[in-house]
XYZ file of C-alpha atoms in Angstrom:
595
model
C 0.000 0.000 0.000
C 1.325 3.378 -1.088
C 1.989 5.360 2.600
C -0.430 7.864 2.970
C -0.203 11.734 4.284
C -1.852 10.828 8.003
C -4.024 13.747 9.766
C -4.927 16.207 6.776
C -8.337 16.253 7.399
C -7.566 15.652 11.098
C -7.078 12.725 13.614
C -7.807 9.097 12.227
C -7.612 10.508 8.451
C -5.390 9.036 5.633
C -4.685 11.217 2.957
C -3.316 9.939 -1.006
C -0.184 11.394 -1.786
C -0.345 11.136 -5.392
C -4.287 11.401 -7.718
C -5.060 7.872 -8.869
C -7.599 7.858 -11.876
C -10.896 6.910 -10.376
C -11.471 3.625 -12.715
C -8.096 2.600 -11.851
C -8.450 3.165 -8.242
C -11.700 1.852 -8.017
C -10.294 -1.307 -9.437
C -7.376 -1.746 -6.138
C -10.685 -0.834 -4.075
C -13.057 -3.672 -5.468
C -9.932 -5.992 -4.755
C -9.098 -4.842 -2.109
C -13.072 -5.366 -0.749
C -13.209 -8.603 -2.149
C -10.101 -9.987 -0.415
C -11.971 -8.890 3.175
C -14.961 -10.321 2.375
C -15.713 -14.197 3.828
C -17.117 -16.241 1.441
C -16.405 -13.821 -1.664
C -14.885 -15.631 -4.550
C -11.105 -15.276 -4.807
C -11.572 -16.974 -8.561
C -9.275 -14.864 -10.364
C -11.364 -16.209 -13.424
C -14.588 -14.409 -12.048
C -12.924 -11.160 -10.348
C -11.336 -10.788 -13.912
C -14.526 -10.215 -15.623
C -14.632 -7.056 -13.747
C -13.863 -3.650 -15.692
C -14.349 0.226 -14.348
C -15.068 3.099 -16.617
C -15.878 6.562 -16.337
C -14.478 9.853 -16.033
C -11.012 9.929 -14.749
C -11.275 13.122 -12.535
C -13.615 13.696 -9.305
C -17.341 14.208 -9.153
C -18.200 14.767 -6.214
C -17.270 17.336 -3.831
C -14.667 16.655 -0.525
C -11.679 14.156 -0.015
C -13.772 10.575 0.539
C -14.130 8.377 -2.259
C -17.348 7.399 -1.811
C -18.015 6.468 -5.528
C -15.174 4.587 -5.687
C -16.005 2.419 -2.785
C -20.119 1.839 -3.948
C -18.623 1.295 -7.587
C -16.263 -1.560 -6.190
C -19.655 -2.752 -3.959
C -21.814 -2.899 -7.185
C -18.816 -4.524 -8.728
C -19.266 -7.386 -6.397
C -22.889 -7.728 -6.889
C -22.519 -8.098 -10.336
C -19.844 -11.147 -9.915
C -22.574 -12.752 -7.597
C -24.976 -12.538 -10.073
C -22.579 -13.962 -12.550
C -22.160 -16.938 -10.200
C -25.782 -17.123 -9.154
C -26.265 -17.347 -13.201
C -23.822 -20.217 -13.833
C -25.654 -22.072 -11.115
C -29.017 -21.938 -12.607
C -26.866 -22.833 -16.435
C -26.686 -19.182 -17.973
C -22.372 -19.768 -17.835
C -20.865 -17.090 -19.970
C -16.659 -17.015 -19.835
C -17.107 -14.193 -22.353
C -19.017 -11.981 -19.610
C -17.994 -8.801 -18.626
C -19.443 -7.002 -15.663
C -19.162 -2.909 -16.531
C -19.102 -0.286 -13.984
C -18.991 3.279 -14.547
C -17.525 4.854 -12.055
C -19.625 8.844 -12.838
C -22.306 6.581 -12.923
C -21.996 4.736 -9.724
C -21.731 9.126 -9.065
C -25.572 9.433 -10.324
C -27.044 6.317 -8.439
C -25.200 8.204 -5.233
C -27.869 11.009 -5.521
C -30.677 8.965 -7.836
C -33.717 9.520 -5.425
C -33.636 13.000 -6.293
C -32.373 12.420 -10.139
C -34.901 11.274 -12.685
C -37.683 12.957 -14.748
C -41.907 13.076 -14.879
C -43.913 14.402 -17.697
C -40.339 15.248 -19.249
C -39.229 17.928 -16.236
C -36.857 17.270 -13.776
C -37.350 15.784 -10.579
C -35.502 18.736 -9.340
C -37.433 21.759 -11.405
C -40.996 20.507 -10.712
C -40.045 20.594 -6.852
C -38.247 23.995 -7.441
C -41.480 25.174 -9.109
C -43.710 23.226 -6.108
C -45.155 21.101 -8.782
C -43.840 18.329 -7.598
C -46.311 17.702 -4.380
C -49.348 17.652 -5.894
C -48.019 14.711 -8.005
C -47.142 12.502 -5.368
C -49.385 10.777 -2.556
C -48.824 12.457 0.990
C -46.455 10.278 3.476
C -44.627 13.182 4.950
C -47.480 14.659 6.616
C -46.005 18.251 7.319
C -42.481 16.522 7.786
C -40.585 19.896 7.187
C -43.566 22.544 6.078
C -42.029 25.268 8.335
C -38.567 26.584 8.322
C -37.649 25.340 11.597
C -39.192 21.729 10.943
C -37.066 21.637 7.628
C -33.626 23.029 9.356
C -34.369 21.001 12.403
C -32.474 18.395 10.760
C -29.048 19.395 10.498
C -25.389 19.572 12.321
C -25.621 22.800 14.913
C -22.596 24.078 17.774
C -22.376 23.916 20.809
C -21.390 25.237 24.331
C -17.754 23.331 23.373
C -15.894 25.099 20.868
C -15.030 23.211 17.887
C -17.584 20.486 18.787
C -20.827 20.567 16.556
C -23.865 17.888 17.231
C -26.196 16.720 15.098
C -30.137 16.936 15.082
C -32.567 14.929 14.041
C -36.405 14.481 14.182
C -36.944 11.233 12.925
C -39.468 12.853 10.571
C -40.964 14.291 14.120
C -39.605 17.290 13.876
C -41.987 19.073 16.713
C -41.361 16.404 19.563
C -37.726 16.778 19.021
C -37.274 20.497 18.880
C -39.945 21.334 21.798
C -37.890 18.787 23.938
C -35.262 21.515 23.937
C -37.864 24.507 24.117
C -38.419 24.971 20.385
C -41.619 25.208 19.061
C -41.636 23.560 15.578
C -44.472 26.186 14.084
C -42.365 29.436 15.399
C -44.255 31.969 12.969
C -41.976 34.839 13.236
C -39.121 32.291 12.104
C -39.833 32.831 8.407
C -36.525 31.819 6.604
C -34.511 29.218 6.802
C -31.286 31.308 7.875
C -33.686 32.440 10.544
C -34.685 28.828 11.900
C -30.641 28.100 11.898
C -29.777 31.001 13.605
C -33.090 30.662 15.829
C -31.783 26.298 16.685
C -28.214 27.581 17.268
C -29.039 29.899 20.184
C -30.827 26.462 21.839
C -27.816 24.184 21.222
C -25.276 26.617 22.329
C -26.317 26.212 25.382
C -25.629 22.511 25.871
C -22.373 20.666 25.604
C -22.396 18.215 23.059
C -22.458 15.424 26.202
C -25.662 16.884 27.679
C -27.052 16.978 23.430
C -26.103 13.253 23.707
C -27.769 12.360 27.162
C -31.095 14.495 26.859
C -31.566 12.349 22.900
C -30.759 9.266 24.685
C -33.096 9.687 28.285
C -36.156 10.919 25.083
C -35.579 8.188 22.408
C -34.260 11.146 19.954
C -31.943 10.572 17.054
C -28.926 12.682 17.636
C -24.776 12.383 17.381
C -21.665 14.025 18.149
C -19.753 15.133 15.367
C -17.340 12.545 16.423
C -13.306 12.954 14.162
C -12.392 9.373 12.742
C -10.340 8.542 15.265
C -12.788 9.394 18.349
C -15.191 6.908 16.776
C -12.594 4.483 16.419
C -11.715 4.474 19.684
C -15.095 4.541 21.214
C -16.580 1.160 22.160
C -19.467 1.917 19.571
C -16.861 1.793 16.735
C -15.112 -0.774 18.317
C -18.270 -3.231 18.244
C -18.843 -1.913 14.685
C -15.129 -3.016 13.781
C -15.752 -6.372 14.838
C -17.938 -7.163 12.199
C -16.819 -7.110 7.917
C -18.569 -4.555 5.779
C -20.579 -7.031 3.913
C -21.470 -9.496 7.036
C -23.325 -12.764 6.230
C -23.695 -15.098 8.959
C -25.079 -18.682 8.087
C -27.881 -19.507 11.165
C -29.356 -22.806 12.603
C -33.046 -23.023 12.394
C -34.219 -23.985 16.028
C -35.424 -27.269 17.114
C -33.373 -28.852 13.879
C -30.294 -30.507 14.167
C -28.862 -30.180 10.936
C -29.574 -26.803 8.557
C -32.381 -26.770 6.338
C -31.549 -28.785 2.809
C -29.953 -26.257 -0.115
C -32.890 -24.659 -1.723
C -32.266 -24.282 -5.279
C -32.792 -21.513 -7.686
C -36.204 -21.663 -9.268
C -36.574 -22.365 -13.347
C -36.181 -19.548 -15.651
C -39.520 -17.821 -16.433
C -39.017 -17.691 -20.887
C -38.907 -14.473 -20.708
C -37.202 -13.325 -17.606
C -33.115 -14.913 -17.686
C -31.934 -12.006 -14.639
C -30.183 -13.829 -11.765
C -32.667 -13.622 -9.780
C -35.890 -13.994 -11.436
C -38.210 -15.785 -8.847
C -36.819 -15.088 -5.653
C -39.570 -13.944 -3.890
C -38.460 -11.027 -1.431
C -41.152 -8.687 1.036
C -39.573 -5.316 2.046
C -40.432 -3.928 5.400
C -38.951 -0.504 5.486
C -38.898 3.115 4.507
C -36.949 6.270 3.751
C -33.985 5.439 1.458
C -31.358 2.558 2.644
C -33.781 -0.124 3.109
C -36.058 0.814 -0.168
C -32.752 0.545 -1.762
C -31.671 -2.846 -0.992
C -35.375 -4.021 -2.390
C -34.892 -1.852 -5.301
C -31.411 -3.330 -6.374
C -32.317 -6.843 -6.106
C -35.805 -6.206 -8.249
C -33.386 -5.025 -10.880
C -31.399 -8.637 -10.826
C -34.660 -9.844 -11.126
C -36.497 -10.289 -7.809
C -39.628 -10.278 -7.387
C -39.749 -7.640 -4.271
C -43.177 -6.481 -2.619
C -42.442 -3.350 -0.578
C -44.609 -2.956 2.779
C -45.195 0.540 4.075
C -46.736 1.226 7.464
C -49.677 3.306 6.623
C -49.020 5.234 10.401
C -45.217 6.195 9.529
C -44.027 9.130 7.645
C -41.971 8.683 4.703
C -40.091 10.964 1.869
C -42.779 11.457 -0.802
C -40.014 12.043 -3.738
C -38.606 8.317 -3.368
C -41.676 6.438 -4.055
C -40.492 8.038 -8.053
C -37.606 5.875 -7.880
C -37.226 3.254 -5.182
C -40.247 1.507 -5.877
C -39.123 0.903 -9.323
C -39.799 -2.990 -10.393
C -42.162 -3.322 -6.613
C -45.117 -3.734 -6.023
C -46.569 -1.778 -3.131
C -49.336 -2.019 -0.134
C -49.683 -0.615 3.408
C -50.335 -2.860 5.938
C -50.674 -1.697 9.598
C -48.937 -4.525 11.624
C -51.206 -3.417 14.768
C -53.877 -4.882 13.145
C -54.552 -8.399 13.685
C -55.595 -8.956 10.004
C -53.211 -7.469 8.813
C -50.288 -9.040 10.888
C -51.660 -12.306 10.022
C -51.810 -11.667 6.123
C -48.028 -10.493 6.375
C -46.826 -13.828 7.964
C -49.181 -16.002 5.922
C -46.569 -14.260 2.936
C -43.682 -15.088 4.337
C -44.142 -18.309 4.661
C -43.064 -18.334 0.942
C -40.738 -15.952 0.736
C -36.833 -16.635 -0.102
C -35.950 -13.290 1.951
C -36.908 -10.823 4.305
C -35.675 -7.005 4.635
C -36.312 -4.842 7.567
C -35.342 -1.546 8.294
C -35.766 -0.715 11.782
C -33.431 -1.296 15.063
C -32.458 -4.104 15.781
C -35.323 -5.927 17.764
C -38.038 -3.961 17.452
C -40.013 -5.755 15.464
C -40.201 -8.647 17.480
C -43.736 -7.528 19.028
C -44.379 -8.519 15.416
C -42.963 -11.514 15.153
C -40.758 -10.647 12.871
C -37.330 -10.844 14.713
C -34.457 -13.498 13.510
C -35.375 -15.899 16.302
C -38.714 -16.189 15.028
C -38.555 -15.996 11.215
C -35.863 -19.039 11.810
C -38.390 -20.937 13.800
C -40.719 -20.225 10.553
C -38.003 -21.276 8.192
C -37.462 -24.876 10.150
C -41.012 -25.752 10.000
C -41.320 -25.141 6.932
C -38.119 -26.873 6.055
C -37.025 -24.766 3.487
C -33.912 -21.297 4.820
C -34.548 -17.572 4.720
C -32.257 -14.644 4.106
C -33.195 -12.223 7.007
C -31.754 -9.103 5.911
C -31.857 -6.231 8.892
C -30.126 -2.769 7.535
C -29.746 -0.506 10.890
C -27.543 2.693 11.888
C -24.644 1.473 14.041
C -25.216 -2.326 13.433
C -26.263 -5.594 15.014
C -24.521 -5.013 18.445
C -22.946 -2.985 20.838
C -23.522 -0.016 23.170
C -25.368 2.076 20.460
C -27.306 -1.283 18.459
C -30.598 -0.661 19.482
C -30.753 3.366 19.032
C -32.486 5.170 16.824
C -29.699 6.605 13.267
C -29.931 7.582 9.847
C -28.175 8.862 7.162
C -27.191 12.339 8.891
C -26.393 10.520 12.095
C -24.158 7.642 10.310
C -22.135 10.464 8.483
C -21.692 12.647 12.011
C -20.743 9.723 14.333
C -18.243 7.931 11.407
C -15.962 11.339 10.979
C -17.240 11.628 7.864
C -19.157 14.985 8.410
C -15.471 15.761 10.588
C -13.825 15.546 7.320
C -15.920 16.945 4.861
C -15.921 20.261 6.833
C -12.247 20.087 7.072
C -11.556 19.361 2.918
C -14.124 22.323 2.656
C -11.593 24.525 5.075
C -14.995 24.967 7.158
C -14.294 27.531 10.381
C -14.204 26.628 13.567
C -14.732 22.905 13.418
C -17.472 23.175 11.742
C -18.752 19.968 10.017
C -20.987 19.312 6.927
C -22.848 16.444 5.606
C -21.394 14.410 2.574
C -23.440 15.903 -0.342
C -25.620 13.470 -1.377
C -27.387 10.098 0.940
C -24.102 8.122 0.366
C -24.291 6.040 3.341
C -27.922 5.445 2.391
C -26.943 4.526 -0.877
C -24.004 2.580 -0.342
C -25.574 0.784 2.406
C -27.830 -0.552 0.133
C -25.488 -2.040 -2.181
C -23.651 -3.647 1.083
C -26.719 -5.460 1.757
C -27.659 -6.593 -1.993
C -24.135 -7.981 -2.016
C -24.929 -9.938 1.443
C -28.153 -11.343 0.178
C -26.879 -12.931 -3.054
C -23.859 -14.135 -1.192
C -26.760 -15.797 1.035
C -29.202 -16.845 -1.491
C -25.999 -18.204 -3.475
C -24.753 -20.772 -0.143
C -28.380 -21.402 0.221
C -28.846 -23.036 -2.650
C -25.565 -24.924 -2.864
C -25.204 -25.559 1.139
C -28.783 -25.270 2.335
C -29.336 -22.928 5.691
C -30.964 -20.098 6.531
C -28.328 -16.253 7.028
C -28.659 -13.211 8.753
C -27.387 -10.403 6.588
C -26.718 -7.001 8.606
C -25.713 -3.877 7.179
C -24.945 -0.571 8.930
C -25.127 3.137 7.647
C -22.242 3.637 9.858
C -19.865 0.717 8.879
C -19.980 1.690 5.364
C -18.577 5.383 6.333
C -16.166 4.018 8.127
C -15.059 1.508 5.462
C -14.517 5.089 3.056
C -12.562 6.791 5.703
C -10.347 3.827 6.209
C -6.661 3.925 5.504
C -6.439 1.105 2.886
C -9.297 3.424 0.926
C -7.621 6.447 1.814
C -8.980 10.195 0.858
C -7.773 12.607 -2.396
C -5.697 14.995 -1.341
C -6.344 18.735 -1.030
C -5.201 19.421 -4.516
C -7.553 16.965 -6.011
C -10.831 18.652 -3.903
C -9.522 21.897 -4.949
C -9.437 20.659 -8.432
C -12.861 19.660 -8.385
C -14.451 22.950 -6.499
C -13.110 24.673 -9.697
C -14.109 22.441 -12.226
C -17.656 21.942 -10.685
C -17.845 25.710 -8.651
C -20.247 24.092 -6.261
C -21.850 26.249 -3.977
C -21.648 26.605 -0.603
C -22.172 23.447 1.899
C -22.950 24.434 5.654
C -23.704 21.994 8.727
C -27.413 23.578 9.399
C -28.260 22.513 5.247
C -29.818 19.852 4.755
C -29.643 17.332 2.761
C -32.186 17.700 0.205
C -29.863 21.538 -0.288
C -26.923 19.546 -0.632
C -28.495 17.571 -3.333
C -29.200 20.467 -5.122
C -25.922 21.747 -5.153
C -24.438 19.283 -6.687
C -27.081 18.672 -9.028
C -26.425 22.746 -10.125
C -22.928 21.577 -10.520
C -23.607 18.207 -12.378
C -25.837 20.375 -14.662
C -23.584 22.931 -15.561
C -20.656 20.488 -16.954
C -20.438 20.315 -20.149
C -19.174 16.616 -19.967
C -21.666 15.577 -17.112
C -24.661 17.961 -17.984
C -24.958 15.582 -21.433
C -25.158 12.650 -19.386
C -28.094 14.106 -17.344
C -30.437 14.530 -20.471
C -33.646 12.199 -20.321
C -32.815 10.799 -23.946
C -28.882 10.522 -22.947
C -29.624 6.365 -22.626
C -28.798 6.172 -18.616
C -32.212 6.589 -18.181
C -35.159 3.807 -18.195
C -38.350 5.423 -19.374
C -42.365 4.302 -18.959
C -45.243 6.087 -20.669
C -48.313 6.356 -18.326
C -46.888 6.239 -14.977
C -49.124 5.751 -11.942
C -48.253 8.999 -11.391
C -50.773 11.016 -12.915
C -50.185 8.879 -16.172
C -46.739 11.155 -16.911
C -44.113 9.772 -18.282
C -41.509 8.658 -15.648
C -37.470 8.171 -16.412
C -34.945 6.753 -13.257
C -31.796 6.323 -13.862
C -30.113 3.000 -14.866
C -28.938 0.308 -12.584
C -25.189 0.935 -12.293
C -24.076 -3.223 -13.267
C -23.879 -4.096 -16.549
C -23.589 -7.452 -18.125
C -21.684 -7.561 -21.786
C -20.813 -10.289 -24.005
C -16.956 -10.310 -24.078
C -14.701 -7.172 -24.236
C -16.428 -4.848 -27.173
C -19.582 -6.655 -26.991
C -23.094 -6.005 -26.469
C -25.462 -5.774 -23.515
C -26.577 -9.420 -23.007
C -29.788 -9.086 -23.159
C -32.047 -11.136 -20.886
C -29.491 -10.892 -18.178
C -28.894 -7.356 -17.105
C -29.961 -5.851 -14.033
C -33.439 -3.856 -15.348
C -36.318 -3.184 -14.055
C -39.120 -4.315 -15.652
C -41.898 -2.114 -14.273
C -41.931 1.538 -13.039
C -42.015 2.969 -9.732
C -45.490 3.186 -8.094
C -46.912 4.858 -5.037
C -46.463 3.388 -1.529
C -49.360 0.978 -0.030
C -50.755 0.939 -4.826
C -51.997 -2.473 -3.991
C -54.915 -3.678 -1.937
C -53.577 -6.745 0.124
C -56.613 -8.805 -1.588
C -54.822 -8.153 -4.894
C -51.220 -9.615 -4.236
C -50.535 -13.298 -4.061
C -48.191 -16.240 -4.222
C -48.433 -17.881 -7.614
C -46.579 -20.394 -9.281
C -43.358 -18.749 -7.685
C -43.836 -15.244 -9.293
C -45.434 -12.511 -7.115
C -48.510 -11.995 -9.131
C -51.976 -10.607 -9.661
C -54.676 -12.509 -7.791
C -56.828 -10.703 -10.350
């Protein structure tokens, strides 16, 4: 490994001495990855097949190579769907597995990048067209100023120490916990509802921030450096586990592990690796949705259960519904409850997205989804995607993105490549650790559905917003160097990124700076070819475009797109809770119409 520059973004941080192309790097990262993964092949054969394109330069803005490291993850899902392929006799030496890198750079920010009736996600919700088109989940999530810029990284009494907020999509119980009143109506701005949070949290240390989310059940963290985190017993724990962890369980009361459960038959007209592995999707926001999404476009056949009682982000049911189908189901209710478990006794996998047992009131913790599994005789993938991961002091809190990127040290560091004052720290631009969670856990589900059907078994596949952060900030990874985020500010002239924006601001910023490109801005055009299109979306019957899966399947160097094969999805993105319950069933192994 080349020796690194240690401590230019601060403690814990490992800084390249000399610019690597990003393909090129990308391809020591995916090796890298792949060598620290158990049970990834080490088939020089398969890992071959592999080949990163793009644009040489920088994309995004600060020093962590965040595309690099979800291009190297999609990378590996593509060589487990080569192998999962070769199992069920679609072999192909000649296949290639294509990544491009700028865009792995697109998928980063995709929940926010497509196009309906032929406008841009972005312009219809600049122009506050885009509400109307869209069912209402958020349920005044951030209609004020201060219920907006609630969420966001503020001081504190410490100097140099910043904390951030979060409302879980609550804002109002969060903020008037620390005597904030969400609906302030002389705050008016959103410069005014920063200014208006920062004379609350100024008060506090960051340890009393800490204690007063923890004694309330609030999401909340320190804006922790890299090597604070690493030394903490929460990133400790966190350590313990591999980025991509797949553990192979015992079904209770069963002495040996459930018999290998074969792929199912090809469908004529549906060759993907995964056509007719049935998957249900209990989750929300972006990571989880994401993991459901990804698989669908190998070819699962995903169901996606929203909680008709929880908020959610209206603007991803464009995109991470794509190749779903949806319905709401309140779990409280007994019908309900007992239609979701009379699904699962067919399905091949189950994702959840909330902490780490709570959803055992449901019956839906790994204990009892194994017991399921045994008496049915056949294994399940449980897949649980969390914050801070399956155990240790901080398992069972409540995180997301913006909390995953404070506690890591990667907020730490992207303040410091910006030359922020005062410690100040600021988000990573786009939902990275969403993002690149997701593609952790699609990885860790194939590897499980692959031993499954060669070794039998039931897995548990656990992903964590934070361990994926802390994978990017590592010093095998390492982080460009100032010269190389310099070069990038100018070629881009992104605007400026402060700790009270949020996210959906930071988005926009770099989509301004995507946009104005000449190279890039091409690519963004509906008719460029990254996009998939439908005519007569649910959505008001517009026309809806989401960008590409990122893995691509060619035949031999030069060749074509096999067709067939390649991740796609095959229907568009619909609305959360589209289907009644009475209309989705089990048939013949495909999740069909009863109708």
């Amino acid at each position: 490994m080349e020796p690194r520059i240690t401590d230019v973004y601060g403690p814990g941080t490992y800084a390249d001495r000399v610019f690597v192309p990003v393909p090129r790097d990308t391809a020591r990262i995916f090796r890298l990855l792949a060598s620290q993964t158990p049970g990834f092949t080490q088939d020089e054969a398969l890992l071959s097949k592999v080949r990163f394109v793009g644009e040489d330069y920088l994309v995004l803005p600060g020093p962590i190579k965040s595309v690099s490291v979800a291009a190297a993850l999609h990378a590996m899902a593509g060589v487990v769907g080569d192998e999962i392929l070769s199992l069920r006799g679609r072999d192909n030496t000649n296949r290639q597995i294509i990544i491009n890198t700028t865009h792995t750079a697109f998928f980063l920010g995709s929940v926010a990048l497509g196009y309906l009736g032929g406008q841009t996600f972005s312009s219809l919700g600049q122009q506050q067209k885009l509400r109307p088109l869209l069912p209402d989940w958020e349920k005044g999530w951030h209609s004020t100023p201060l219920r907006k810029r609630g969420t966001g990284i503020y001081p504190t009494r410490t100097p140099g120490v910043w904390y951030s907020l979060h409302g879980s999509l609550d804002m109002p119980a969060m903020l008037s916990s620390i005597g904030i009143d969400a609906d302030e109506p002389e705050i008016t701005t959103q410069d005014l509802a920063a200014a208006h949070i920062t004379k609350t949290t100024t008060k506090y240390s960051p340890e009393e921030l800490e204690m007063h989310n923890l004694i309330h059940s609030f999401c909340g963290s320190i804006c922790f450096t890299p090597a604070q985190w690493a030394a903490s017993s929460m990133g400790k724990s966190l350590a313990a586990h591999p980025l991509i962890n797949v553990q192979p369980q015992l079904e209770p009361h069963t002495i040996l592990p459930t018999l290998p459960t074969p792929f199912p038959r090809f469908h004529p007209s549906d060759t993907r690796p995964l056509a007719g592995i049935k998957i249900i999707e209990l989750s929300r926001v972006i990571a989880g949705p994401e993991i459901g999404a990804i698989l669908a476009s190998f070819g699962a056949d995903v169901i996606r259960v929203s909680a008709p009682h929880l908020r959610d982000i209206n603007a991803v049911q464009l995109t991470l519904n794509a190749g779903k189908r949806t319905v709401a189901l309140d779990l409280r209710q007994p019908a309900d409850h007992a239609y979701l478990h009379a699904l699962l006794r067919d399905a091949d996998v189950f994702i959840q997205g909330f902490r780490p047992g709570s959803l055992a009131k449901h019956g839906l913790d790994l204990p009892s989804l194994l017991s399921m599994a045994g008496r049915r005789g056949k294994g399940i993938v449980v897949v649980s995607e969390s914050c801070y991961g399956p155990d240790g002091l901080y398992a069972s809190r409540p995180g997301w993105q913006q909390i995953a990127d404070c506690a890591s040290g990667a907020a730490y560091v992207m303040g410091r490549g910006m030359d922020l004052p005062d410690g100040e720290c600021v988000l990573p631009a786009l939902p990275i650790s969403d993002m690149s969670t997701g593609v952790v856990a699609t990885v860790g589900t194939m590897l499980a559905l692959r031993d499954r059907a060669v070794k039998g078994g039931s897995y548990a596949v656990d992903a964590a917003l934070v361990a994926v952060n802390r994978y990017a900030l590592s010093e095998e990874v390492g982080l460009y160097g100032r010269e190389t985020v310099a070069a990038c500010q100018k070629r881009f002239a992104w605007g400026e990124m402060r700790a009270a924006h949020h996210v959906l601001d930071l988005m926009g910023t770099v989509w301004r700076g995507w946009s104005g490109d000449a190279v890039l801005g091409g690519y963004l055009a509906e008719d460029s070819g990254w996009f998939q299109s439908w005519e007569g979306s649910a959505f008001r019957g517009l026309r809806l475009s989401v960008l590409r899966p990122v893995v691509r399947f060619v035949d031999g160097e030069g060749g074509g797109e096999e067709s067939g094969v390649t991740p796609e999805w095959r229907s568009p993105s619909v609305p959360h809770g589209w289907e009644r319950k009475e209309d989705v069933a089990f048939r013949d192994g495909i999740w069909s119409r009863s109708n």
